[in-house]
mmCIF file of C-alpha atoms in Angstrom:
data_model
loop_
_atom_site.group_PDB
_atom_site.id
_atom_site.type_symbol
_atom_site.label_atom_id
_atom_site.label_comp_id
_atom_site.label_asym_id
_atom_site.label_seq_id
_atom_site.Cartn_x
_atom_site.Cartn_y
_atom_site.Cartn_z
ATOM 1 C CA MET A 1 -3.748 -17.917 -0.272
ATOM 2 C CA ALA A 2 -4.776 -14.356 -1.458
ATOM 3 C CA GLY A 3 -3.852 -10.951 -0.557
ATOM 4 C CA LYS A 4 -5.693 -9.173 2.497
ATOM 5 C CA PHE A 5 -5.980 -5.644 3.202
ATOM 6 C CA GLU A 6 -5.774 -5.029 7.538
ATOM 7 C CA LEU A 7 -7.449 -1.894 9.077
ATOM 8 C CA LYS A 8 -6.183 -0.711 12.291
ATOM 9 C CA VAL A 9 -6.285 1.758 14.328
ATOM 10 C CA ALA A 10 -3.343 3.418 16.072
ATOM 11 C CA LYS A 11 -3.085 4.386 19.594
ATOM 12 C CA SER A 12 -3.976 7.887 18.380
ATOM 13 C CA GLY A 13 -7.153 6.718 17.575
ATOM 14 C CA GLN A 14 -6.719 7.212 13.648
ATOM 15 C CA PHE A 15 -7.134 4.593 11.205
ATOM 16 C CA HIS A 16 -4.456 2.878 8.695
ATOM 17 C CA PHE A 17 -4.075 -0.287 6.669
ATOM 18 C CA ASN A 18 -1.686 -2.237 5.270
ATOM 19 C CA LEU A 19 -1.762 -4.631 2.272
ATOM 20 C CA LEU A 20 0.024 -8.399 3.124
ATOM 21 C CA ALA A 21 0.358 -10.672 0.409
ATOM 22 C CA GLY A 22 -0.595 -14.009 0.326
ATOM 23 C CA ASN A 23 2.254 -15.390 2.336
ATOM 24 C CA GLY A 24 1.814 -12.802 5.071
ATOM 25 C CA GLN A 25 4.146 -10.393 4.105
ATOM 26 C CA ILE A 26 3.627 -6.238 4.526
ATOM 27 C CA ILE A 27 3.938 -4.959 0.486
ATOM 28 C CA MET A 28 2.046 -1.493 1.402
ATOM 29 C CA GLN A 29 1.049 0.543 4.202
ATOM 30 C CA SER A 30 -0.963 3.627 4.127
ATOM 31 C CA GLU A 31 -1.275 6.810 5.671
ATOM 32 C CA MET A 32 -3.044 7.612 8.708
ATOM 33 C CA TYR A 33 -6.663 8.758 8.346
ATOM 34 C CA GLU A 34 -8.756 10.838 10.678
ATOM 35 C CA SER A 35 -12.010 8.569 10.227
ATOM 36 C CA LYS A 36 -12.630 4.796 9.274
ATOM 37 C CA ALA A 37 -14.575 5.468 6.247
ATOM 38 C CA SER A 38 -11.572 7.587 4.817
ATOM 39 C CA ALA A 39 -9.349 4.650 5.463
ATOM 40 C CA LEU A 40 -11.924 2.099 3.687
ATOM 41 C CA ASN A 41 -11.906 4.866 0.571
ATOM 42 C CA GLY A 42 -8.258 4.407 0.695
ATOM 43 C CA ILE A 43 -8.260 0.930 0.298
ATOM 44 C CA ALA A 44 -10.753 1.207 -2.266
ATOM 45 C CA SER A 45 -8.452 3.703 -4.150
ATOM 46 C CA ILE A 46 -5.723 1.581 -4.093
ATOM 47 C CA GLN A 47 -7.909 -1.321 -5.495
ATOM 48 C CA LYS A 48 -9.283 0.761 -8.085
ATOM 49 C CA ASN A 49 -5.613 1.947 -9.218
ATOM 50 C CA ALA A 50 -3.424 -0.578 -8.296
ATOM 51 C CA ALA A 51 -3.503 -2.329 -12.194
ATOM 52 C CA ASP A 52 -2.120 0.704 -13.675
ATOM 53 C CA ASP A 53 1.476 0.697 -13.970
ATOM 54 C CA ALA A 54 1.275 4.776 -14.728
ATOM 55 C CA ARG A 55 0.405 5.200 -10.899
ATOM 56 C CA TYR A 56 3.681 3.783 -9.359
ATOM 57 C CA GLU A 57 6.309 5.972 -8.381
ATOM 58 C CA ARG A 58 9.621 4.058 -8.364
ATOM 59 C CA LEU A 59 11.673 5.985 -6.174
ATOM 60 C CA VAL A 60 15.264 5.771 -4.098
ATOM 61 C CA SER A 61 15.458 6.849 -0.627
ATOM 62 C CA LYS A 62 18.317 8.618 0.867
ATOM 63 C CA SER A 63 19.669 5.477 2.423
ATOM 64 C CA GLU A 64 19.876 4.476 -1.346
ATOM 65 C CA LYS A 65 16.947 1.673 -0.854
ATOM 66 C CA PRO A 66 14.671 1.423 -3.516
ATOM 67 C CA TYR A 67 10.715 1.516 -3.283
ATOM 68 C CA PHE A 68 7.601 2.704 -4.427
ATOM 69 C CA VAL A 69 4.767 4.578 -4.010
ATOM 70 C CA LEU A 70 1.066 4.042 -5.380
ATOM 71 C CA LYS A 71 -0.693 7.627 -6.521
ATOM 72 C CA ALA A 72 -4.712 8.004 -7.083
ATOM 73 C CA GLY A 73 -5.772 9.788 -9.791
ATOM 74 C CA ASN A 74 -5.935 13.265 -8.310
ATOM 75 C CA HIS A 75 -1.726 12.606 -7.699
ATOM 76 C CA GLN A 76 -2.018 11.928 -3.958
ATOM 77 C CA VAL A 77 -0.340 9.340 -2.525
ATOM 78 C CA ILE A 78 -2.398 6.345 -1.445
ATOM 79 C CA GLY A 79 -0.041 3.829 -0.576
ATOM 80 C CA GLN A 80 3.885 3.444 0.275
ATOM 81 C CA SER A 81 5.792 0.194 0.008
ATOM 82 C CA GLN A 82 8.998 -1.110 2.226
ATOM 83 C CA MET A 83 12.870 -0.544 1.553
ATOM 84 C CA TYR A 84 14.095 -3.063 -0.904
ATOM 85 C CA GLU A 85 17.590 -4.146 -1.519
ATOM 86 C CA SER A 86 17.201 -3.909 -5.015
ATOM 87 C CA GLU A 87 15.343 -2.673 -7.998
ATOM 88 C CA ALA A 88 14.390 -5.896 -8.892
ATOM 89 C CA GLY A 89 12.596 -6.506 -5.369
ATOM 90 C CA ARG A 90 10.905 -3.015 -5.762
ATOM 91 C CA ASP A 91 9.657 -4.281 -9.173
ATOM 92 C CA ASN A 92 8.539 -7.658 -7.866
ATOM 93 C CA GLY A 93 6.874 -5.893 -4.895
ATOM 94 C CA ILE A 94 4.690 -3.355 -7.291
ATOM 95 C CA GLU A 95 3.709 -6.699 -9.380
ATOM 96 C CA SER A 96 2.703 -8.513 -5.791
ATOM 97 C CA VAL A 97 0.610 -5.305 -5.198
ATOM 98 C CA LYS A 98 -1.025 -5.196 -8.869
ATOM 99 C CA LYS A 99 -1.622 -8.777 -8.084
ATOM 100 C CA ASN A 100 -3.331 -8.944 -4.950
ATOM 101 C CA ALA A 101 -4.663 -5.959 -4.204
ATOM 102 C CA PRO A 102 -7.707 -5.526 -6.555
ATOM 103 C CA GLU A 103 -9.247 -8.811 -5.235
ATOM 104 C CA ALA A 104 -8.108 -8.814 -1.572
ATOM 105 C CA GLU A 105 -10.530 -8.856 1.304
ATOM 106 C CA VAL A 106 -10.580 -6.221 4.144
ATOM 107 C CA VAL A 107 -10.046 -7.527 7.527
ATOM 108 C CA ASP A 108 -11.271 -5.225 10.254
ATOM 109 C CA LEU A 109 -9.090 -5.074 13.138
ATOM 110 C CA THR A 110 -10.541 -1.907 14.759
ATOM 111 C CA ALA A 111 -13.008 -3.865 16.956
#
């Protein structure tokens, strides 16, 4: 099963999305957007930048958990991963984004 983006609206009325792997696990989440169009632009940016390894920043949280962010060409963060137990897990997450994001369908759950 292929990956997909799920576009949602928060209780605040703002829009956000998750990238899910083929197994349904969330591998990346977005920030909040004021408009649906902006959220869709964020998805398009992830699809465009996902294959470029240089766009990933590999980080470690204050609690020593590895995670990553994906940045657009303007260096703005366009997606963040979950926290992982190991650097290998984080690196597998990056590979999953590279594999799933470029062709992922967008499922609009805002209606």
